[in-house]
Amino acid sequence: MATGLVGCVGPIVGKIGEFLMAPIGRHFSYLFSYKSKVKNLKEEVEKLDEKRGAMQLSVDEAKRNGKVIGPDVKGWLGRVDKCSEEAREILNDEVKENRGCLYRWCPNLLLRYSLGKKATKKAKEVAKLHEERKMTEVAYNEPPPGIESTSTEGIKVFESRKLIMNGVMEALKDDRFDMIAICGMGGVGKTTMVKEVAKRAREEKLFDEVVMAVVSQSPNEMKIQGEIGDKLGLKFEKETKLGRADQLRERLRGTERILVILDDVWKRLELNDIGIPFGDGHRGCKILLTSRFDHVCNDMNAQRKFTVEVLTKEEAWNLFEEMAGISNDTSHTSTDLYMTQKKVADECGCLPIAIVTVARALKDKGRHSWNSALL
Ligand SMILES: Nc1ncnc2c1ncn2[C@@H]1O[C@H](COP(=O)(O)OP(=O)(O)OP(=O)(O)O)[C@@H](O)[C@H]1O
Ligand SMILES: [Mg+2]
């Protein structure tokens, strides 16, 4: 018994110096109220677990609705998991100490002191996490893709287009123009050009937002509204075209400088019916449209019109060479195959769509296929 007591007292003797240096009450409370401290920790951890569960449900729901989980929420969940695990270790140690006490003559005072101290510290951390939870937003809407989702990869800068591109960029900067058109035959590169214009306008920060919708031969106004709305992150609450038009108009008016690109217009579009305000309706809204038809650009009252022509012969060959993977080293340029390839390229009439389609189809093909292409 005596030896047992010495064994118990021994470990806390080393702590006496510490007791003398720091407020004695706190240290004694670690030792003698360790049970209530551990109990408090246990309750705090249970409450935190409940909050974590509720938060996880909100996160799952937000994910199902396609929302983005806030970084603070992710961080909080991670910190809660770590803190809960550490708290559980303290609680397990306490269980072990109690069990051990049944077999020992006296309790391990140093262990109790340490448990009381750790439980107090951990309970403070848990309480801090409770507080943090109150401040966090669970999820946010996915950022609208805008025009950034439109890839401009693989677009070549042709000298013959540079002048037009620069003209369009100048017109976009000019307050006198709010309806600008690019016209040219099918496959000449109008869509490709407006994608590049959109990219430059964004880089040069000419507008707060740049959106694009494809109109096509048989325009569906609801689809156009949807395309523009998606790019602005706008969720339509109305079902009818007119209801959606009101909502879209409000949204566009709320943006000081906005560029709306309407690609592939085949006939006059009633922008008001779609909900695109321009002119006196919203001075900061500019329309850039593309059309195969000159008269459509006029019908849309375009104040500036740019016509894209086919490529020059040299540009056409460069594009063809690249698309067909033709090597231009001198040992190859004198062969019959090379001559045939040149003739096939000529047949494409310097029209980008024809060049790209034919060159891709013949890429890596043998002589026979190239000859057949000329028949
Ligand atoms: N600058 C360019 N660099 C690389 N490829 C180009 C370029 N311009 C056009 N092309 C190629 O030509 C194809 C047709 O171009 P685009 O779709 O822009 O023509 P379009 O004038 O809009 O035709 P449509 O009137 O049918 O809408 C593109 O898919 C692309 O492969
Ligand atoms: Mg097009």
Short mmCIF file of C-alpha atoms and ligand atoms in Angstrom, two decimals:
data_model
loop_
_atom_site.label_atom_id
_atom_site.label_comp_id
_atom_site.label_asym_id
_atom_site.label_seq_id
_atom_site.Cartn_x
_atom_site.Cartn_y
_atom_site.Cartn_z
CA MET A 1 0.00 0.00 0.00
CA ALA A 2 2.73 2.44 1.05
CA THR A 3 4.74 1.68 -2.07
CA GLY A 4 1.57 2.21 -4.09
CA LEU A 5 1.05 5.67 -2.62
CA VAL A 6 4.62 6.69 -3.27
CA GLY A 7 4.16 5.47 -6.84
CA CYS A 8 1.09 7.67 -7.22
CA VAL A 9 2.50 10.79 -5.60
CA GLY A 10 5.89 10.51 -7.29
CA PRO A 11 4.81 11.63 -10.80
CA ILE A 12 3.11 14.77 -9.55
CA VAL A 13 6.08 15.93 -7.53
CA GLY A 14 7.72 17.01 -10.78
CA LYS A 15 4.71 19.18 -11.46
CA ILE A 16 5.05 21.13 -8.23
CA GLY A 17 7.49 23.57 -9.77
CA GLU A 18 4.99 24.20 -12.51
CA PHE A 19 2.20 24.72 -9.98
CA LEU A 20 4.30 27.34 -8.25
CA MET A 21 4.99 29.23 -11.42
CA ALA A 22 1.42 29.31 -12.78
CA PRO A 23 -1.95 29.96 -11.20
CA ILE A 24 -2.34 27.01 -8.88
CA GLY A 25 -6.15 26.85 -9.14
CA ARG A 26 -6.14 25.99 -12.83
CA HIS A 27 -3.66 23.13 -12.40
CA PHE A 28 -5.57 21.68 -9.47
CA SER A 29 -8.76 21.93 -11.45
CA TYR A 30 -7.14 19.85 -14.23
CA LEU A 31 -6.36 17.20 -11.66
CA PHE A 32 -9.41 17.16 -9.43
CA SER A 33 -12.16 18.21 -11.87
CA TYR A 34 -10.77 16.16 -14.72
CA LYS A 35 -13.95 14.08 -14.84
CA SER A 36 -16.22 17.08 -15.41
CA LYS A 37 -13.74 18.42 -17.98
CA VAL A 38 -13.80 15.13 -19.88
CA LYS A 39 -17.61 15.04 -19.61
CA ASN A 40 -17.81 18.57 -21.00
CA LEU A 41 -15.55 17.60 -23.89
CA LYS A 42 -17.69 14.55 -24.61
CA GLU A 43 -20.85 16.67 -24.79
CA GLU A 44 -19.21 19.31 -26.96
CA VAL A 45 -17.95 16.63 -29.37
CA GLU A 46 -21.40 15.06 -29.60
CA LYS A 47 -22.95 18.44 -30.43
CA LEU A 48 -20.22 19.08 -33.01
CA ASP A 49 -20.88 15.68 -34.58
CA GLU A 50 -24.55 16.62 -34.95
CA LYS A 51 -23.59 19.89 -36.63
CA ARG A 52 -21.18 18.06 -38.89
CA GLY A 53 -23.96 15.64 -39.91
CA ALA A 54 -26.34 18.52 -40.67
CA MET A 55 -23.64 20.29 -42.67
CA GLN A 56 -22.92 17.11 -44.65
CA LEU A 57 -26.63 16.87 -45.59
CA SER A 58 -26.57 20.46 -46.86
CA VAL A 59 -23.37 19.75 -48.80
CA ASP A 60 -24.90 16.63 -50.40
CA GLU A 61 -28.03 18.54 -51.36
CA ALA A 62 -26.02 21.43 -52.80
CA LYS A 63 -23.94 18.99 -54.85
CA ARG A 64 -27.09 17.34 -56.21
CA ASN A 65 -28.23 20.83 -57.33
CA GLY A 66 -24.97 21.40 -59.17
CA LYS A 67 -23.67 24.02 -56.73
CA VAL A 68 -20.10 24.66 -55.76
CA ILE A 69 -19.17 23.95 -52.15
CA GLY A 70 -17.50 26.91 -50.48
CA PRO A 71 -13.82 26.44 -49.60
CA ASP A 72 -14.57 27.55 -46.01
CA VAL A 73 -17.09 24.71 -45.67
CA LYS A 74 -14.61 22.14 -46.98
CA GLY A 75 -11.99 23.50 -44.60
CA TRP A 76 -14.42 23.43 -41.67
CA LEU A 77 -15.39 19.80 -42.35
CA GLY A 78 -11.72 18.82 -42.49
CA ARG A 79 -10.94 20.63 -39.23
CA VAL A 80 -13.97 19.08 -37.52
CA ASP A 81 -12.89 15.57 -38.54
CA LYS A 82 -9.37 16.13 -37.25
CA CYS A 83 -10.53 17.73 -34.02
CA SER A 84 -13.15 15.01 -33.37
CA GLU A 85 -10.56 12.28 -33.86
CA GLU A 86 -8.16 13.91 -31.42
CA ALA A 87 -10.98 14.43 -28.90
CA ARG A 88 -11.95 10.78 -29.18
CA GLU A 89 -8.39 9.76 -28.34
CA ILE A 90 -8.61 11.81 -25.14
CA LEU A 91 -11.97 10.25 -24.30
CA ASN A 92 -10.58 6.75 -24.94
CA ASP A 93 -7.61 7.48 -22.66
CA GLU A 94 -10.06 8.44 -19.95
CA VAL A 95 -11.94 5.14 -20.33
CA LYS A 96 -8.61 3.30 -20.08
CA GLU A 97 -7.61 5.23 -16.98
CA ASN A 98 -10.90 4.39 -15.27
CA ARG A 99 -10.54 0.74 -16.15
CA GLY A 100 -6.90 0.70 -15.00
CA CYS A 101 -7.92 2.20 -11.71
CA LEU A 102 -9.96 -0.87 -10.88
CA TYR A 103 -6.79 -3.00 -10.95
CA ARG A 104 -4.44 -0.48 -9.33
CA TRP A 105 -4.31 0.55 -5.72
CA CYS A 106 -4.64 4.17 -6.56
CA PRO A 107 -5.39 6.39 -9.57
CA ASN A 108 -2.63 7.58 -11.89
CA LEU A 109 -2.66 11.24 -10.93
CA LEU A 110 -0.31 12.42 -13.65
CA LEU A 111 -2.50 10.82 -16.29
CA ARG A 112 -5.59 12.45 -14.79
CA TYR A 113 -3.87 15.81 -14.66
CA SER A 114 -2.84 15.45 -18.28
CA LEU A 115 -6.34 14.28 -19.31
CA GLY A 116 -7.97 17.23 -17.56
CA LYS A 117 -5.59 19.63 -19.25
CA LYS A 118 -5.98 18.08 -22.71
CA ALA A 119 -9.79 17.88 -22.38
CA THR A 120 -9.97 21.57 -21.45
CA LYS A 121 -7.82 22.58 -24.39
CA LYS A 122 -9.68 20.39 -26.84
CA ALA A 123 -13.10 21.57 -25.61
CA LYS A 124 -11.98 25.14 -26.43
CA GLU A 125 -11.07 24.06 -29.97
CA VAL A 126 -14.42 22.31 -30.36
CA ALA A 127 -16.24 25.43 -29.14
CA LYS A 128 -14.32 27.50 -31.70
CA LEU A 129 -15.48 25.15 -34.45
CA HIS A 130 -19.07 25.57 -33.25
CA GLU A 131 -18.65 29.32 -33.64
CA GLU A 132 -17.07 29.08 -37.09
CA ARG A 133 -19.97 26.98 -38.33
CA LYS A 134 -22.33 29.90 -37.77
CA MET A 135 -20.37 32.04 -40.21
CA THR A 136 -20.16 29.72 -43.19
CA GLU A 137 -22.23 29.67 -46.38
CA VAL A 138 -22.59 26.12 -47.61
CA ALA A 139 -22.61 26.50 -51.36
CA TYR A 140 -22.49 28.94 -54.20
CA ASN A 141 -23.88 28.90 -57.71
CA GLU A 142 -21.50 27.60 -60.37
CA PRO A 143 -19.81 30.67 -61.91
CA PRO A 144 -21.47 31.44 -65.24
CA PRO A 145 -19.39 30.12 -68.14
CA GLY A 146 -19.81 33.35 -70.19
CA ILE A 147 -17.87 33.25 -73.39
CA GLU A 148 -14.85 31.77 -71.66
CA SER A 149 -16.19 28.29 -72.29
CA THR A 150 -15.79 28.95 -76.02
CA SER A 151 -12.49 27.51 -77.10
CA THR A 152 -10.35 29.48 -79.52
CA GLU A 153 -7.71 26.78 -79.71
CA GLY A 154 -6.35 26.06 -83.17
CA ILE A 155 -7.53 29.37 -84.63
CA LYS A 156 -4.93 30.74 -87.03
CA VAL A 157 -4.33 34.44 -87.41
CA PHE A 158 -4.51 35.15 -91.12
CA GLU A 159 -3.13 38.39 -92.45
CA SER A 160 -6.22 38.85 -94.65
CA ARG A 161 -8.42 38.78 -91.51
CA LYS A 162 -6.30 41.06 -89.37
CA LEU A 163 -7.67 44.24 -90.94
CA ILE A 164 -11.26 43.11 -90.43
CA MET A 165 -10.57 41.99 -86.87
CA ASN A 166 -9.03 45.34 -86.04
CA GLY A 167 -11.96 47.14 -87.68
CA VAL A 168 -14.44 45.14 -85.58
CA MET A 169 -12.48 45.86 -82.40
CA GLU A 170 -12.47 49.58 -83.20
CA ALA A 171 -16.21 49.54 -83.88
CA LEU A 172 -16.79 47.84 -80.52
CA LYS A 173 -14.95 50.67 -78.82
CA ASP A 174 -16.89 53.35 -80.72
CA ASP A 175 -19.94 54.70 -78.88
CA ARG A 176 -21.65 55.58 -82.15
CA PHE A 177 -22.17 51.92 -83.03
CA ASP A 178 -24.28 49.41 -81.18
CA MET A 179 -25.15 47.08 -84.06
CA ILE A 180 -22.14 45.61 -85.85
CA ALA A 181 -22.28 42.84 -88.42
CA ILE A 182 -19.85 40.39 -89.97
CA CYS A 183 -21.05 38.80 -93.16
CA GLY A 184 -19.58 36.35 -95.64
CA MET A 185 -20.32 33.07 -97.40
CA GLY A 186 -20.90 29.84 -95.49
CA GLY A 187 -17.72 28.32 -94.07
CA VAL A 188 -15.57 31.40 -94.64
CA GLY A 189 -14.76 31.77 -90.94
CA LYS A 190 -17.33 34.15 -89.40
CA THR A 191 -18.00 32.10 -86.26
CA THR A 192 -14.29 31.54 -85.83
CA MET A 193 -13.74 35.25 -86.08
CA VAL A 194 -16.38 36.28 -83.54
CA LYS A 195 -14.96 33.79 -81.05
CA GLU A 196 -11.60 35.49 -81.46
CA VAL A 197 -13.24 38.93 -81.17
CA ALA A 198 -14.96 37.81 -77.95
CA LYS A 199 -11.63 36.65 -76.56
CA ARG A 200 -9.92 39.92 -77.39
CA ALA A 201 -12.82 42.02 -76.07
CA ARG A 202 -12.58 40.11 -72.81
CA GLU A 203 -8.81 40.45 -72.61
CA GLU A 204 -9.02 44.17 -73.32
CA LYS A 205 -11.85 44.47 -70.78
CA LEU A 206 -14.05 46.35 -73.25
CA PHE A 207 -17.18 44.91 -71.60
CA ASP A 208 -18.26 43.68 -68.21
CA GLU A 209 -19.74 40.61 -69.84
CA VAL A 210 -19.57 38.98 -73.27
CA VAL A 211 -22.22 36.42 -74.23
CA MET A 212 -22.88 34.50 -77.41
CA ALA A 213 -25.87 32.62 -78.81
CA VAL A 214 -26.26 30.70 -82.04
CA VAL A 215 -29.37 31.81 -83.91
CA SER A 216 -29.33 29.45 -86.98
CA GLN A 217 -31.68 29.04 -89.94
CA SER A 218 -34.77 28.28 -87.87
CA PRO A 219 -34.33 30.37 -84.74
CA ASN A 220 -35.86 29.24 -81.50
CA GLU A 221 -36.22 32.34 -79.36
CA MET A 222 -36.60 30.42 -76.11
CA LYS A 223 -33.36 28.57 -76.89
CA ILE A 224 -31.57 31.86 -77.60
CA GLN A 225 -32.83 33.23 -74.27
CA GLY A 226 -31.66 30.03 -72.59
CA GLU A 227 -28.20 30.19 -74.17
CA ILE A 228 -27.68 33.81 -73.11
CA GLY A 229 -29.23 33.17 -69.68
CA ASP A 230 -26.93 30.17 -69.06
CA LYS A 231 -23.88 32.22 -69.87
CA LEU A 232 -25.00 34.91 -67.44
CA GLY A 233 -25.84 32.41 -64.73
CA LEU A 234 -29.49 33.52 -64.98
CA LYS A 235 -32.16 31.05 -63.85
CA PHE A 236 -35.47 31.79 -65.56
CA GLU A 237 -38.43 31.69 -63.22
CA LYS A 238 -40.99 32.35 -65.97
CA GLU A 239 -42.23 29.74 -68.44
CA THR A 240 -43.38 31.94 -71.32
CA LYS A 241 -41.18 33.59 -73.90
CA LEU A 242 -42.39 37.06 -72.88
CA GLY A 243 -41.91 36.39 -69.17
CA ARG A 244 -38.38 35.18 -69.81
CA ALA A 245 -37.75 38.17 -72.11
CA ASP A 246 -38.63 40.54 -69.23
CA GLN A 247 -36.26 38.71 -66.92
CA LEU A 248 -33.44 38.65 -69.47
CA ARG A 249 -33.93 42.36 -70.26
CA GLU A 250 -33.67 43.23 -66.59
CA ARG A 251 -30.54 41.14 -66.21
CA LEU A 252 -28.86 42.70 -69.26
CA ARG A 253 -29.84 46.21 -68.18
CA GLY A 254 -28.22 45.50 -64.86
CA THR A 255 -24.84 45.11 -66.60
CA GLU A 256 -23.28 48.41 -67.54
CA ARG A 257 -21.32 47.26 -70.61
CA ILE A 258 -22.32 44.06 -72.31
CA LEU A 259 -21.58 42.50 -75.70
CA VAL A 260 -24.19 40.13 -77.11
CA ILE A 261 -22.94 38.07 -80.04
CA LEU A 262 -25.65 36.58 -82.24
CA ASP A 263 -24.06 34.04 -84.55
CA ASP A 264 -25.52 32.79 -87.82
CA VAL A 265 -28.55 35.03 -88.30
CA TRP A 266 -30.68 34.09 -91.35
CA LYS A 267 -33.42 36.68 -91.11
CA ARG A 268 -34.33 39.77 -89.14
CA LEU A 269 -34.64 38.99 -85.46
CA GLU A 270 -36.92 40.86 -83.08
CA LEU A 271 -34.45 41.49 -80.27
CA ASN A 272 -37.17 42.95 -78.07
CA ASP A 273 -39.17 39.73 -78.17
CA ILE A 274 -36.11 37.84 -76.92
CA GLY A 275 -35.37 40.39 -74.22
CA ILE A 276 -32.18 41.91 -75.63
CA PRO A 277 -32.28 45.65 -74.95
CA PHE A 278 -30.24 47.94 -77.15
CA GLY A 279 -30.25 51.50 -78.45
CA ASP A 280 -32.21 53.71 -76.05
CA GLY A 281 -33.29 50.54 -74.21
CA HIS A 282 -29.73 50.08 -72.91
CA ARG A 283 -26.91 52.20 -74.24
CA GLY A 284 -24.26 49.91 -72.81
CA CYS A 285 -25.47 46.88 -74.77
CA LYS A 286 -23.79 46.19 -78.10
CA ILE A 287 -24.81 43.57 -80.62
CA LEU A 288 -22.33 41.81 -82.88
CA LEU A 289 -24.02 39.54 -85.39
CA THR A 290 -22.82 37.24 -88.12
CA SER A 291 -24.77 36.30 -91.21
CA ARG A 292 -24.16 34.70 -94.57
CA PHE A 293 -26.44 37.30 -96.09
CA ASP A 294 -25.68 40.92 -96.72
CA HIS A 295 -29.37 41.90 -96.75
CA VAL A 296 -29.86 40.40 -93.26
CA CYS A 297 -27.12 42.68 -91.93
CA ASN A 298 -29.00 45.61 -93.48
CA ASP A 299 -32.37 44.38 -92.16
CA MET A 300 -30.87 44.30 -88.68
CA ASN A 301 -29.87 47.96 -89.17
CA ALA A 302 -26.18 47.23 -88.74
CA GLN A 303 -24.31 50.54 -88.52
CA ARG A 304 -20.98 48.87 -89.34
CA LYS A 305 -20.65 45.90 -91.64
CA PHE A 306 -17.54 43.84 -92.32
CA THR A 307 -17.36 41.31 -95.11
CA VAL A 308 -15.08 38.30 -94.76
CA GLU A 309 -13.72 36.94 -98.04
CA VAL A 310 -12.05 33.61 -98.75
CA LEU A 311 -8.37 33.19 -97.81
CA THR A 312 -5.50 34.21 -100.04
CA LYS A 313 -3.85 31.32 -101.93
CA GLU A 314 -0.88 31.31 -99.62
CA GLU A 315 -3.01 31.30 -96.45
CA ALA A 316 -5.19 28.57 -97.90
CA TRP A 317 -2.15 26.37 -98.61
CA ASN A 318 -0.71 26.98 -95.13
CA LEU A 319 -3.97 25.90 -93.52
CA PHE A 320 -4.24 22.89 -95.82
CA GLU A 321 -0.64 21.81 -95.16
CA GLU A 322 -1.14 22.02 -91.44
CA MET A 323 -4.47 20.21 -91.41
CA ALA A 324 -3.29 17.42 -93.73
CA GLY A 325 0.04 17.08 -91.90
CA ILE A 326 2.04 17.68 -95.08
CA SER A 327 5.74 18.06 -94.54
CA ASN A 328 7.27 21.02 -96.38
CA ASP A 329 10.87 19.82 -96.42
CA THR A 330 12.47 20.25 -99.79
CA SER A 331 12.97 16.54 -100.48
CA HIS A 332 9.18 16.17 -100.49
CA THR A 333 8.17 19.25 -102.48
CA SER A 334 9.36 17.88 -105.81
CA THR A 335 7.43 14.59 -105.60
CA ASP A 336 4.29 13.71 -107.58
CA LEU A 337 2.39 13.27 -104.32
CA TYR A 338 3.18 16.83 -103.33
CA MET A 339 1.94 18.12 -106.70
CA THR A 340 -1.30 16.17 -106.25
CA GLN A 341 -1.71 17.56 -102.75
CA LYS A 342 -1.29 21.08 -104.11
CA LYS A 343 -3.97 20.43 -106.75
CA VAL A 344 -6.39 19.04 -104.16
CA ALA A 345 -5.82 22.14 -102.03
CA ASP A 346 -6.58 24.35 -105.04
CA GLU A 347 -9.88 22.55 -105.52
CA CYS A 348 -10.96 23.80 -102.08
CA GLY A 349 -11.24 27.30 -103.49
CA CYS A 350 -9.52 28.96 -100.51
CA LEU A 351 -12.65 28.37 -98.41
CA PRO A 352 -11.65 27.41 -94.84
CA ILE A 353 -14.45 24.90 -94.27
CA ALA A 354 -13.57 23.05 -97.51
CA ILE A 355 -9.85 23.13 -96.74
CA VAL A 356 -10.26 21.82 -93.22
CA THR A 357 -12.73 19.08 -94.18
CA VAL A 358 -10.77 17.75 -97.16
CA ALA A 359 -7.34 18.04 -95.53
CA ARG A 360 -8.46 16.23 -92.37
CA ALA A 361 -10.05 13.45 -94.44
CA LEU A 362 -6.83 12.89 -96.41
CA LYS A 363 -4.40 13.23 -93.52
CA ASP A 364 -1.97 10.28 -93.38
CA LYS A 365 -3.63 8.71 -96.46
CA GLY A 366 -1.61 7.14 -99.26
CA ARG A 367 -1.11 8.30 -102.85
CA HIS A 368 -4.13 6.39 -104.08
CA SER A 369 -6.53 8.32 -101.83
CA TRP A 370 -5.01 11.64 -102.87
CA ASN A 371 -5.37 10.75 -106.55
CA SER A 372 -8.99 9.67 -106.03
CA ALA A 373 -9.74 13.04 -104.44
CA LEU A 374 -8.95 14.70 -107.75
CA LEU A 375 -11.22 12.49 -109.88
N1 LIG B 1 -8.73 31.40 -88.61
C1 LIG B 1 -8.95 30.09 -88.73
N2 LIG B 1 -8.04 29.22 -88.28
C2 LIG B 1 -8.24 27.90 -88.38
N3 LIG B 1 -9.34 27.35 -88.91
C3 LIG B 1 -10.29 28.18 -89.38
C4 LIG B 1 -10.15 29.58 -89.32
N4 LIG B 1 -11.24 30.13 -89.84
C5 LIG B 1 -12.05 29.12 -90.21
N5 LIG B 1 -11.48 27.95 -89.93
C6 LIG B 1 -12.03 26.61 -90.17
O1 LIG B 1 -13.13 26.71 -91.03
C7 LIG B 1 -14.28 26.14 -90.45
C8 LIG B 1 -15.47 26.98 -90.82
O2 LIG B 1 -15.36 28.23 -90.16
P1 LIG B 1 -16.62 28.92 -89.48
O3 LIG B 1 -17.49 27.93 -88.87
O4 LIG B 1 -16.09 30.01 -88.66
O5 LIG B 1 -17.34 29.49 -90.75
P2 LIG B 1 -18.67 30.34 -90.83
O6 LIG B 1 -18.40 31.46 -91.73
O7 LIG B 1 -19.14 30.65 -89.48
O8 LIG B 1 -19.65 29.31 -91.51
P3 LIG B 1 -21.24 29.27 -91.47
O9 LIG B 1 -21.74 30.37 -92.34
O10 LIG B 1 -21.55 27.94 -92.03
O11 LIG B 1 -21.66 29.43 -90.07
C9 LIG B 1 -14.03 26.09 -88.98
O12 LIG B 1 -14.62 24.96 -88.41
C10 LIG B 1 -12.54 25.98 -88.89
O13 LIG B 1 -12.17 24.63 -88.88
MG MG B 2 -20.84 30.11 -88.40
#
